[in-house]
C-alpha atoms as a printed R data frame, in Angstrom:
    type eleno elety resid chain resno       x      y       z
1   ATOM     1    CA   MET     A     1 127.664 56.784 116.898
2   ATOM     2    CA   VAL     A     2 129.866 54.716 118.999
3   ATOM     3    CA   THR     A     3 129.557 57.225 121.958
4   ATOM     4    CA   LEU     A     4 125.784 56.920 121.500
5   ATOM     5    CA   ASN     A     5 125.828 53.101 121.848
6   ATOM     6    CA   MET     A     6 127.864 53.339 124.806
7   ATOM     7    CA   GLU     A     7 125.403 55.472 126.584
8   ATOM     8    CA   ILE     A     8 122.589 53.481 125.491
9   ATOM     9    CA   LEU     A     9 124.296 50.436 127.062
10  ATOM    10    CA   ALA     A    10 125.169 52.403 130.114
11  ATOM    11    CA   MET     A    11 121.657 53.501 130.520
12  ATOM    12    CA   GLU     A    12 120.338 49.710 130.101
13  ATOM    13    CA   GLU     A    13 122.860 48.596 132.845
14  ATOM    14    CA   GLN     A    14 121.533 51.581 135.050
15  ATOM    15    CA   ILE     A    15 118.014 50.297 134.632
16  ATOM    16    CA   ARG     A    16 118.783 46.636 135.242
17  ATOM    17    CA   ASN     A    17 121.006 47.597 138.400
18  ATOM    18    CA   LYS     A    18 117.904 49.921 139.808
19  ATOM    19    CA   ALA     A    19 115.407 46.990 139.275
20  ATOM    20    CA   ILE     A    20 117.881 44.575 141.305
21  ATOM    21    CA   VAL     A    21 117.929 46.805 144.100
22  ATOM    22    CA   GLU     A    22 114.067 47.414 144.107
23  ATOM    23    CA   VAL     A    23 113.640 43.640 144.242
24  ATOM    24    CA   LEU     A    24 115.987 43.471 147.189
25  ATOM    25    CA   TYR     A    25 113.769 45.582 149.081
26  ATOM    26    CA   LYS     A    26 110.548 43.911 148.311
27  ATOM    27    CA   ALA     A    27 112.133 40.645 148.960
28  ATOM    28    CA   LEU     A    28 113.120 42.039 152.540
29  ATOM    29    CA   ARG     A    29 109.634 43.320 153.075
30  ATOM    30    CA   ARG     A    30 108.342 39.759 152.489
31  ATOM    31    CA   GLY     A    31 110.931 38.082 154.467
32  ATOM    32    CA   ASP     A    32 112.277 36.157 151.520
33  ATOM    33    CA   THR     A    33 115.738 35.537 152.724
34  ATOM    34    CA   GLU     A    34 116.439 32.857 149.520
35  ATOM    35    CA   SER     A    35 115.794 35.726 147.328
36  ATOM    36    CA   VAL     A    36 117.753 38.326 149.107
37  ATOM    37    CA   ALA     A    37 120.593 35.872 149.248
38  ATOM    38    CA   SER     A    38 120.476 35.180 145.469
39  ATOM    39    CA   LEU     A    39 121.153 38.966 144.829
40  ATOM    40    CA   LEU     A    40 124.404 39.205 146.937
41  ATOM    41    CA   ALA     A    41 127.818 38.135 146.032
42  ATOM    42    CA   SER     A    42 129.113 35.717 148.592
43  ATOM    43    CA   ASP     A    43 132.064 38.189 149.156
44  ATOM    44    CA   LEU     A    44 129.743 41.148 149.657
45  ATOM    45    CA   GLU     A    45 131.952 44.154 150.935
46  ATOM    46    CA   TRP     A    46 130.358 46.178 153.734
47  ATOM    47    CA   TRP     A    47 130.691 49.577 154.668
48  ATOM    48    CA   PHE     A    48 128.745 51.451 157.630
49  ATOM    49    CA   HIS     A    49 129.024 55.278 158.638
50  ATOM    50    CA   GLY     A    50 126.910 56.100 161.423
51  ATOM    51    CA   PRO     A    51 126.252 55.327 165.089
52  ATOM    52    CA   PRO     A    52 126.932 51.515 165.961
53  ATOM    53    CA   HIS     A    53 123.482 50.906 166.962
54  ATOM    54    CA   CYS     A    54 122.045 51.826 163.577
55  ATOM    55    CA   GLU     A    55 123.762 48.731 161.680
56  ATOM    56    CA   HIS     A    56 120.179 47.651 161.069
57  ATOM    57    CA   MET     A    57 120.855 46.282 157.319
58  ATOM    58    CA   MET     A    58 123.727 44.317 158.529
59  ATOM    59    CA   ARG     A    59 121.521 42.523 161.251
60  ATOM    60    CA   VAL     A    60 118.899 41.775 158.712
61  ATOM    61    CA   LEU     A    61 121.033 40.405 155.692
62  ATOM    62    CA   THR     A    62 122.978 38.415 158.199
63  ATOM    63    CA   GLY     A    63 119.732 36.997 160.219
64  ATOM    64    CA   MET     A    64 120.562 38.686 163.315
65  ATOM    65    CA   SER     A    65 117.249 40.339 163.392
66  ATOM    66    CA   ILE     A    66 114.258 40.193 161.391
67  ATOM    67    CA   TYR     A    67 113.235 42.919 158.865
68  ATOM    68    CA   LEU     A    68 110.346 44.162 161.085
69  ATOM    69    CA   GLU     A    69 112.421 45.649 163.756
70  ATOM    70    CA   PHE     A    70 113.343 48.295 161.460
71  ATOM    71    CA   LYS     A    71 111.790 48.868 158.090
72  ATOM    72    CA   PHE     A    72 113.627 50.145 155.225
73  ATOM    73    CA   GLU     A    73 111.146 52.008 152.963
74  ATOM    74    CA   PRO     A    74 112.991 53.510 150.121
75  ATOM    75    CA   ARG     A    75 112.007 57.306 149.276
76  ATOM    76    CA   SER     A    76 114.102 57.831 146.295
77  ATOM    77    CA   ILE     A    77 116.177 55.438 144.242
78  ATOM    78    CA   THR     A    78 118.826 56.745 141.733
79  ATOM    79    CA   ALA     A    79 121.210 54.600 139.577
80  ATOM    80    CA   ILE     A    80 124.698 56.041 138.621
81  ATOM    81    CA   ASP     A    81 126.564 53.601 136.568
82  ATOM    82    CA   GLU     A    82 127.202 50.511 138.511
83  ATOM    83    CA   ARG     A    83 125.814 52.093 141.806
84  ATOM    84    CA   VAL     A    84 122.389 52.620 143.180
85  ATOM    85    CA   ILE     A    85 121.723 55.118 145.812
86  ATOM    86    CA   VAL     A    86 118.666 54.764 148.120
87  ATOM    87    CA   GLU     A    87 117.576 57.087 150.619
88  ATOM    88    CA   GLY     A    88 114.663 57.020 153.100
89  ATOM    89    CA   TRP     A    89 113.778 57.683 156.786
90  ATOM    90    CA   GLU     A    90 111.931 55.944 159.445
91  ATOM    91    CA   GLY     A    91 109.632 58.472 161.028
92  ATOM    92    CA   ASP     A    92 111.730 61.679 162.171
93  ATOM    93    CA   GLN     A    93 114.011 59.463 164.106
94  ATOM    94    CA   ALA     A    94 116.483 57.885 161.524
95  ATOM    95    CA   TYR     A    95 117.394 59.170 158.007
96  ATOM    96    CA   TRP     A    96 119.670 56.801 155.928
97  ATOM    97    CA   VAL     A    97 121.254 56.347 152.652
98  ATOM    98    CA   HIS     A    98 122.289 53.013 151.090
99  ATOM    99    CA   VAL     A    99 124.996 52.873 148.238
100 ATOM   100    CA   TRP     A   100 124.756 49.149 146.447
101 ATOM   101    CA   SER     A   101 127.386 48.618 143.812
102 ATOM   102    CA   LEU     A   102 126.639 45.788 141.229
103 ATOM   103    CA   LYS     A   103 128.646 43.933 139.064
104 ATOM   104    CA   ASP     A   104 127.104 41.247 136.516
105 ATOM   105    CA   GLY     A   105 123.628 41.451 138.048
106 ATOM   106    CA   LEU     A   106 125.011 40.772 141.719
107 ATOM   107    CA   ILE     A   107 125.464 43.274 144.646
108 ATOM   108    CA   THR     A   108 129.081 43.285 145.395
109 ATOM   109    CA   GLN     A   109 129.379 46.321 147.835
110 ATOM   110    CA   PHE     A   110 127.073 47.823 150.431
111 ATOM   111    CA   ARG     A   111 127.649 51.213 152.028
112 ATOM   112    CA   GLU     A   112 124.938 52.248 154.435
113 ATOM   113    CA   TYR     A   113 124.976 55.861 156.115
114 ATOM   114    CA   PHE     A   114 122.524 57.005 158.914
115 ATOM   115    CA   ASN     A   115 121.490 60.404 159.852
116 ATOM   116    CA   THR     A   116 123.530 62.526 157.193
117 ATOM   117    CA   TRP     A   117 122.691 64.841 154.448
118 ATOM   118    CA   LEU     A   118 124.717 63.438 151.375
119 ATOM   119    CA   THR     A   119 126.115 64.909 148.300
120 ATOM   120    CA   VAL     A   120 128.028 62.614 145.846
121 ATOM   121    CA   GLN     A   121 130.803 64.351 143.945
122 ATOM   122    CA   ASP     A   122 132.551 63.270 140.929
123 ATOM   123    CA   LEU     A   123 136.036 63.794 141.529
124 ATOM   124    CA   ARG     A   124 137.452 63.022 138.161
125 ATOM   125    CA   ASN     A   125 139.312 65.664 136.283
126 ATOM   126    CA   GLY     A   126 137.334 66.244 133.128
127 ATOM   127    CA   SER     A   127 140.497 66.065 130.940
128 ATOM   128    CA   GLU     A   128 141.548 62.960 132.306
129 ATOM   129    CA   SER     A   129 138.092 60.963 132.055
130 ATOM   130    CA   LYS     A   130 137.560 59.636 128.672
131 ATOM   131    CA   ARG     A   131 134.156 58.306 129.744
132 ATOM   132    CA   THR     A   132 131.315 60.127 128.936
133 ATOM   133    CA   SER     A   133 128.911 60.792 131.807
134 ATOM   134    CA   VAL     A   134 124.997 59.545 131.220
135 ATOM   135    CA   TRP     A   135 123.632 61.438 134.534
136 ATOM   136    CA   GLU     A   136 122.706 65.153 134.727
137 ATOM   137    CA   VAL     A   137 125.229 67.118 136.138
138 ATOM   138    CA   ARG     A   138 123.185 69.328 138.395
139 ATOM   139    CA   GLN     A   139 125.941 71.678 139.738
140 ATOM   140    CA   LYS     A   140 129.530 72.570 138.560
141 ATOM   141    CA   GLN     A   141 132.120 73.670 141.071
142 ATOM   142    CA   GLU     A   142 135.213 75.538 139.605
143 ATOM   143    CA   MET     A   143 137.784 73.780 141.943
144 ATOM   144    CA   ASN     A   144 139.289 70.642 140.580
145 ATOM   145    CA   ALA     A   145 136.323 70.354 137.995
146 ATOM   146    CA   THR     A   146 134.103 68.744 140.690
147 ATOM   147    CA   HIS     A   147 130.407 68.071 139.804
148 ATOM   148    CA   THR     A   148 127.499 67.233 142.110
149 ATOM   149    CA   LEU     A   149 125.908 64.159 140.821
150 ATOM   150    CA   TRP     A   150 123.487 63.838 143.494
151 ATOM   151    CA   GLN     A   151 122.376 65.304 146.675
152 ATOM   152    CA   SER     A   152 119.902 64.003 149.088
153 ATOM   153    CA   GLU     A   153 116.633 65.705 149.481
154 ATOM   154    CA   PRO     A   154 115.233 65.255 153.019
155 ATOM   155    CA   SER     A   155 111.513 65.532 153.249
156 ATOM   156    CA   GLU     A   156 109.870 68.847 153.644
157 ATOM   157    CA   HIS     A   157 108.180 67.798 156.941
158 ATOM   158    CA   LEU     A   158 111.290 66.993 158.612
159 ATOM   159    CA   THR     A   159 112.188 69.785 160.686
160 ATOM   160    CA   ARG     A   160 115.596 69.022 162.276
161 ATOM   161    CA   SER     A   161 118.754 69.356 160.156
162 ATOM   162    CA   PHE     A   162 121.293 66.702 159.079
163 ATOM   163    CA   PRO     A   163 125.094 67.050 159.379
164 ATOM   164    CA   GLY     A   164 126.658 67.625 156.048
165 ATOM   165    CA   LEU     A   165 128.847 64.877 154.344
166 ATOM   166    CA   VAL     A   166 130.639 64.762 150.946
167 ATOM   167    CA   LEU     A   167 130.914 61.290 149.711
168 ATOM   168    CA   ALA     A   168 133.019 60.307 146.926
169 ATOM   169    CA   ILE     A   169 132.222 56.752 145.641
């Protein structure tokens, strides 16, 4: 019963975190900088992986550019514990993944990845982890009891391939 209650609480947190990130993208589309700022921790930690000229979200969140210069239209939003993974693409030119970490309803960390095919791995050893996973494990790899938690799925209409990257978050 205790395990079930913990899983329910974890699912509620995931639903709330996903909703917060959805609100963020809606506020960005409206140009509502006050709402965007209210969702971000004042000490937001930022990571960027990709070509330097593709740091679009940082420019938008810091006011260096407007949202219209590069539109982030999420195609997929997945919540895993305190993280929300968002992927999308801008035509056939830019494929991106955002990983937002939340704590107490605020976004505390942001990781931005451009033009990559991502796989998120659970690197915890099953015997060491006392926490029950609430997401579906899609693939089990024998070495180190590693599980694929989430893998990006580029649109079928895209004809070019993206480099592979394994991301441990």
